[in-house]
Amino acid sequence: MRIAIAKETAHLESRVAASPETVKKFTALGAVVAVETGAGLASGVTDADYEAAGATIAKTAAEAVKGADIVLAVRRPEPQALKGVNKGALVIAIMDPYGNEAAVKGLAEAGVAAFAMELMPRITRAQVMDVLSSQANLAGYRAVVDAAAEYGRAFPMMMTAAGTVPAARVFVMGAGVAGLQAIATARRLGAVVTATDVRPAAKEQVESLGAKFIAVEDEEFKQAETAGGYAKEMSDAYKQKQAELVAAHIAKQDVVITTALIPGRPAPKLVSRAMVESMKPGSVVVDLAVERGGNCELAKPGEVAVHNGVKIVGHLNVPGRLAATASSLYAKNLYAFVETLVSKETKAVAVNWDDELVKATCLTRDGAVVHPAFQPQG
Ligand code: NAD
């Protein structure tokens, strides 16, 4: 069984799909692991580290994937990057399939079985494979670190001989995995933290972290969570009431961190131009939803925009800004999944196609797109 890891080629992608620790574990499973030279450098892992863990170093991506039974990646590889893999090879990555149906078809035509890690069900058994959580948690932390770096004042209250510095007021919008980590990080830095979400379950979680919950808690709010624990699109009437409450609150904040997402839809617009204009110059907005259209009207992907002295931070691939940690957690997520796809006895790929994790994540197989969400219309 051959496992291949090539260097990521996407712009700004600093992560890598294997760590020395997972290479060691794959080798113990009976795999031969090939890593393209330099694949780990942006994550602080050298070729020598991978070699010491048992991998062989390939001079090129093509050499790494040649004869591979399993290809591990961070981003969806192009079909031409998979030339030379064994027939039916498993290709496992964050596939970003929505809106990229042609690329998914390309993987089917390449004859590989492609798996999208971000479609992993959020059930207890699969928690260790949950890449959305492992990466969002780091993004939430980094959003606060980025905000603190952009903010021209201190976060904690300081009583000094030269005078008292007030604590920064931080408002976190969206209290999922990223938002909760942002709350915890901002609290550790000494900020006074408030947060909002449309899911009623979030209130208790926000309060348990020592932050105050801010939301219109009407009947609609009480019903606002899907069975899967995700947010629903709210009615226009609710959005209006919530926007008024939030507008009054934002005017008093120093830092706003937005993380709000709705599965399969563009990010909800929560911070308007007028709200940004109500903030004091020197304040900071960090928009973690910028890749999905943004929560802040003025956020620009990949830029720190400045409007009336307020900085609006729109960094892309925020987990990649902590590449070493993000890679090591992502690699562990992958290892945990791959372990379920191979036989310990035969030391070969042995996929149980009826397993719910496989059914939920498998996009292509035997030359066809097989995932129910990506079937051609009609
Ligand atoms: P997400 O990234 O889809 O969205 C981030 C947050 O934005 C969510 O909390 C969502 O409710 C919120 N949001 C959406 N619209 C909003 C609006 N208009 N205003 C304010 N907030 C808004 O969410 P996530 O971080 O992936 O978490 C989603 C759910 O999954 C949560 O309930 C979380 O606890 C749960 N979860 C479960 C597991 C598990 O393994 N059981 C693992 C991770 C997360």
Short mmCIF file of N, CA and C in Angstrom, two decimals, residues 182-243:
data_model
loop_
_atom_site.label_atom_id
_atom_site.label_comp_id
_atom_site.label_asym_id
_atom_site.label_seq_id
_atom_site.Cartn_x
_atom_site.Cartn_y
_atom_site.Cartn_z
N ALA A 182 -12.64 32.08 19.68
CA ALA A 182 -12.35 33.52 19.69
C ALA A 182 -12.73 34.13 21.04
N ILE A 183 -13.89 33.72 21.56
CA ILE A 183 -14.31 34.24 22.88
C ILE A 183 -13.28 33.86 23.94
N ALA A 184 -12.89 32.59 23.96
CA ALA A 184 -11.95 32.11 24.98
C ALA A 184 -10.61 32.85 24.86
N THR A 185 -10.16 33.06 23.64
CA THR A 185 -8.85 33.72 23.43
C THR A 185 -8.92 35.19 23.84
N ALA A 186 -9.99 35.87 23.45
CA ALA A 186 -10.12 37.29 23.81
C ALA A 186 -10.23 37.44 25.33
N ARG A 187 -10.91 36.49 25.98
CA ARG A 187 -11.01 36.53 27.45
C ARG A 187 -9.61 36.35 28.07
N ARG A 188 -8.85 35.40 27.51
CA ARG A 188 -7.50 35.17 28.06
C ARG A 188 -6.63 36.42 27.93
N LEU A 189 -6.88 37.21 26.89
CA LEU A 189 -6.10 38.44 26.72
C LEU A 189 -6.65 39.58 27.56
N GLY A 190 -7.73 39.33 28.28
CA GLY A 190 -8.23 40.33 29.21
C GLY A 190 -9.31 41.25 28.67
N ALA A 191 -9.86 40.94 27.49
CA ALA A 191 -10.92 41.79 26.94
C ALA A 191 -12.25 41.54 27.64
N VAL A 192 -13.13 42.50 27.52
CA VAL A 192 -14.52 42.33 27.98
C VAL A 192 -15.29 41.81 26.76
N VAL A 193 -15.81 40.60 26.85
CA VAL A 193 -16.31 39.92 25.64
C VAL A 193 -17.82 39.72 25.67
N THR A 194 -18.45 40.03 24.52
CA THR A 194 -19.86 39.71 24.31
C THR A 194 -19.94 38.90 23.02
N ALA A 195 -21.05 38.19 22.85
CA ALA A 195 -21.17 37.37 21.64
C ALA A 195 -22.63 37.18 21.28
N THR A 196 -22.85 36.87 20.00
CA THR A 196 -24.22 36.61 19.55
C THR A 196 -24.24 35.40 18.63
N ASP A 197 -25.40 34.78 18.53
CA ASP A 197 -25.61 33.68 17.59
C ASP A 197 -27.11 33.55 17.41
N VAL A 198 -27.53 32.87 16.32
CA VAL A 198 -28.97 32.66 16.13
C VAL A 198 -29.42 31.31 16.72
N ARG A 199 -28.47 30.49 17.15
CA ARG A 199 -28.85 29.20 17.75
C ARG A 199 -28.99 29.38 19.26
N PRO A 200 -30.16 28.99 19.81
CA PRO A 200 -30.34 29.16 21.26
C PRO A 200 -29.31 28.39 22.09
N ALA A 201 -28.85 27.24 21.56
CA ALA A 201 -27.88 26.43 22.33
C ALA A 201 -26.59 27.19 22.57
N ALA A 202 -26.32 28.18 21.73
CA ALA A 202 -25.05 28.90 21.84
C ALA A 202 -25.01 29.76 23.11
N LYS A 203 -26.19 30.16 23.59
CA LYS A 203 -26.22 31.10 24.73
C LYS A 203 -25.46 30.54 25.93
N GLU A 204 -25.79 29.29 26.28
CA GLU A 204 -25.17 28.69 27.46
C GLU A 204 -23.65 28.53 27.25
N GLN A 205 -23.26 28.17 26.02
CA GLN A 205 -21.83 27.97 25.74
C GLN A 205 -21.07 29.30 25.85
N VAL A 206 -21.69 30.36 25.33
CA VAL A 206 -21.08 31.69 25.42
C VAL A 206 -20.92 32.08 26.89
N GLU A 207 -21.99 31.88 27.65
CA GLU A 207 -21.95 32.29 29.07
C GLU A 207 -20.96 31.44 29.86
N SER A 208 -20.83 30.16 29.48
CA SER A 208 -19.89 29.30 30.23
C SER A 208 -18.44 29.75 30.02
N LEU A 209 -18.20 30.51 28.95
CA LEU A 209 -16.83 31.02 28.71
C LEU A 209 -16.65 32.41 29.33
N GLY A 210 -17.66 32.89 30.03
CA GLY A 210 -17.52 34.16 30.73
C GLY A 210 -17.85 35.36 29.87
N ALA A 211 -18.55 35.15 28.74
CA ALA A 211 -18.94 36.27 27.90
C ALA A 211 -20.45 36.50 28.05
N LYS A 212 -20.88 37.70 27.67
CA LYS A 212 -22.32 38.02 27.77
C LYS A 212 -22.97 37.74 26.42
N PHE A 213 -24.17 37.15 26.46
CA PHE A 213 -24.87 36.82 25.21
C PHE A 213 -25.81 37.95 24.83
N ILE A 214 -25.74 38.35 23.55
CA ILE A 214 -26.54 39.47 23.05
C ILE A 214 -27.39 38.95 21.89
N ALA A 215 -28.71 38.85 22.04
CA ALA A 215 -29.55 38.45 20.90
C ALA A 215 -31.00 38.74 21.22
N VAL A 216 -31.79 38.90 20.16
CA VAL A 216 -33.25 39.01 20.32
C VAL A 216 -33.74 37.58 20.56
N GLU A 217 -34.22 37.31 21.77
CA GLU A 217 -34.58 35.93 22.12
C GLU A 217 -36.09 35.74 22.03
N ASP A 218 -36.64 35.82 20.81
CA ASP A 218 -38.08 35.66 20.63
C ASP A 218 -38.42 34.21 20.28
N GLU A 219 -39.68 33.94 19.90
CA GLU A 219 -40.10 32.57 19.59
C GLU A 219 -39.31 31.99 18.43
N GLU A 220 -39.06 32.80 17.40
CA GLU A 220 -38.32 32.31 16.23
C GLU A 220 -36.90 31.87 16.63
N PHE A 221 -36.28 32.66 17.49
CA PHE A 221 -34.93 32.34 17.97
C PHE A 221 -34.93 30.98 18.67
N LYS A 222 -35.99 30.74 19.46
CA LYS A 222 -36.03 29.48 20.23
C LYS A 222 -36.12 28.26 19.33
N GLN A 223 -36.56 28.44 18.06
CA GLN A 223 -36.71 27.30 17.13
C GLN A 223 -35.60 27.30 16.07
N ALA A 224 -34.56 28.09 16.28
CA ALA A 224 -33.68 28.41 15.14
C ALA A 224 -32.59 27.40 14.84
N GLU A 225 -32.56 26.28 15.53
CA GLU A 225 -31.46 25.35 15.28
C GLU A 225 -31.96 24.15 14.47
N THR A 226 -31.20 23.70 13.47
CA THR A 226 -31.59 22.50 12.72
C THR A 226 -31.25 21.27 13.55
N ALA A 227 -31.80 20.11 13.12
CA ALA A 227 -31.51 18.86 13.84
C ALA A 227 -30.00 18.60 13.86
N GLY A 228 -29.30 19.04 12.82
CA GLY A 228 -27.85 18.82 12.75
C GLY A 228 -27.06 19.79 13.60
N GLY A 229 -27.75 20.72 14.28
CA GLY A 229 -27.04 21.67 15.15
C GLY A 229 -26.56 22.90 14.40
N TYR A 230 -27.01 23.09 13.16
CA TYR A 230 -26.56 24.25 12.38
C TYR A 230 -27.59 25.37 12.44
N ALA A 231 -27.15 26.55 11.99
CA ALA A 231 -28.04 27.71 11.95
C ALA A 231 -28.98 27.61 10.76
N LYS A 232 -30.19 28.19 10.93
CA LYS A 232 -31.14 28.32 9.82
C LYS A 232 -31.08 29.75 9.32
N GLU A 233 -31.51 29.94 8.07
CA GLU A 233 -31.68 31.31 7.58
C GLU A 233 -32.86 31.90 8.36
N MET A 234 -32.70 33.11 8.93
CA MET A 234 -33.77 33.70 9.76
C MET A 234 -34.71 34.54 8.88
N SER A 235 -35.91 34.83 9.43
CA SER A 235 -36.88 35.64 8.68
C SER A 235 -36.38 37.09 8.57
N ASP A 236 -36.92 37.83 7.60
CA ASP A 236 -36.51 39.23 7.45
C ASP A 236 -36.86 40.04 8.70
N ALA A 237 -38.02 39.71 9.31
CA ALA A 237 -38.45 40.45 10.51
C ALA A 237 -37.45 40.23 11.65
N TYR A 238 -36.99 38.98 11.82
CA TYR A 238 -36.02 38.71 12.89
C TYR A 238 -34.71 39.44 12.60
N LYS A 239 -34.27 39.33 11.34
CA LYS A 239 -32.99 39.96 10.96
C LYS A 239 -33.03 41.46 11.28
N GLN A 240 -34.17 42.08 11.03
CA GLN A 240 -34.33 43.52 11.27
C GLN A 240 -34.18 43.85 12.76
N LYS A 241 -34.91 43.07 13.60
CA LYS A 241 -34.86 43.31 15.05
C LYS A 241 -33.45 43.08 15.59
N GLN A 242 -32.85 41.98 15.12
CA GLN A 242 -31.50 41.63 15.59
C GLN A 242 -30.49 42.69 15.12
N ALA A 243 -30.66 43.18 13.88
CA ALA A 243 -29.73 44.18 13.34
C ALA A 243 -29.78 45.46 14.17
#
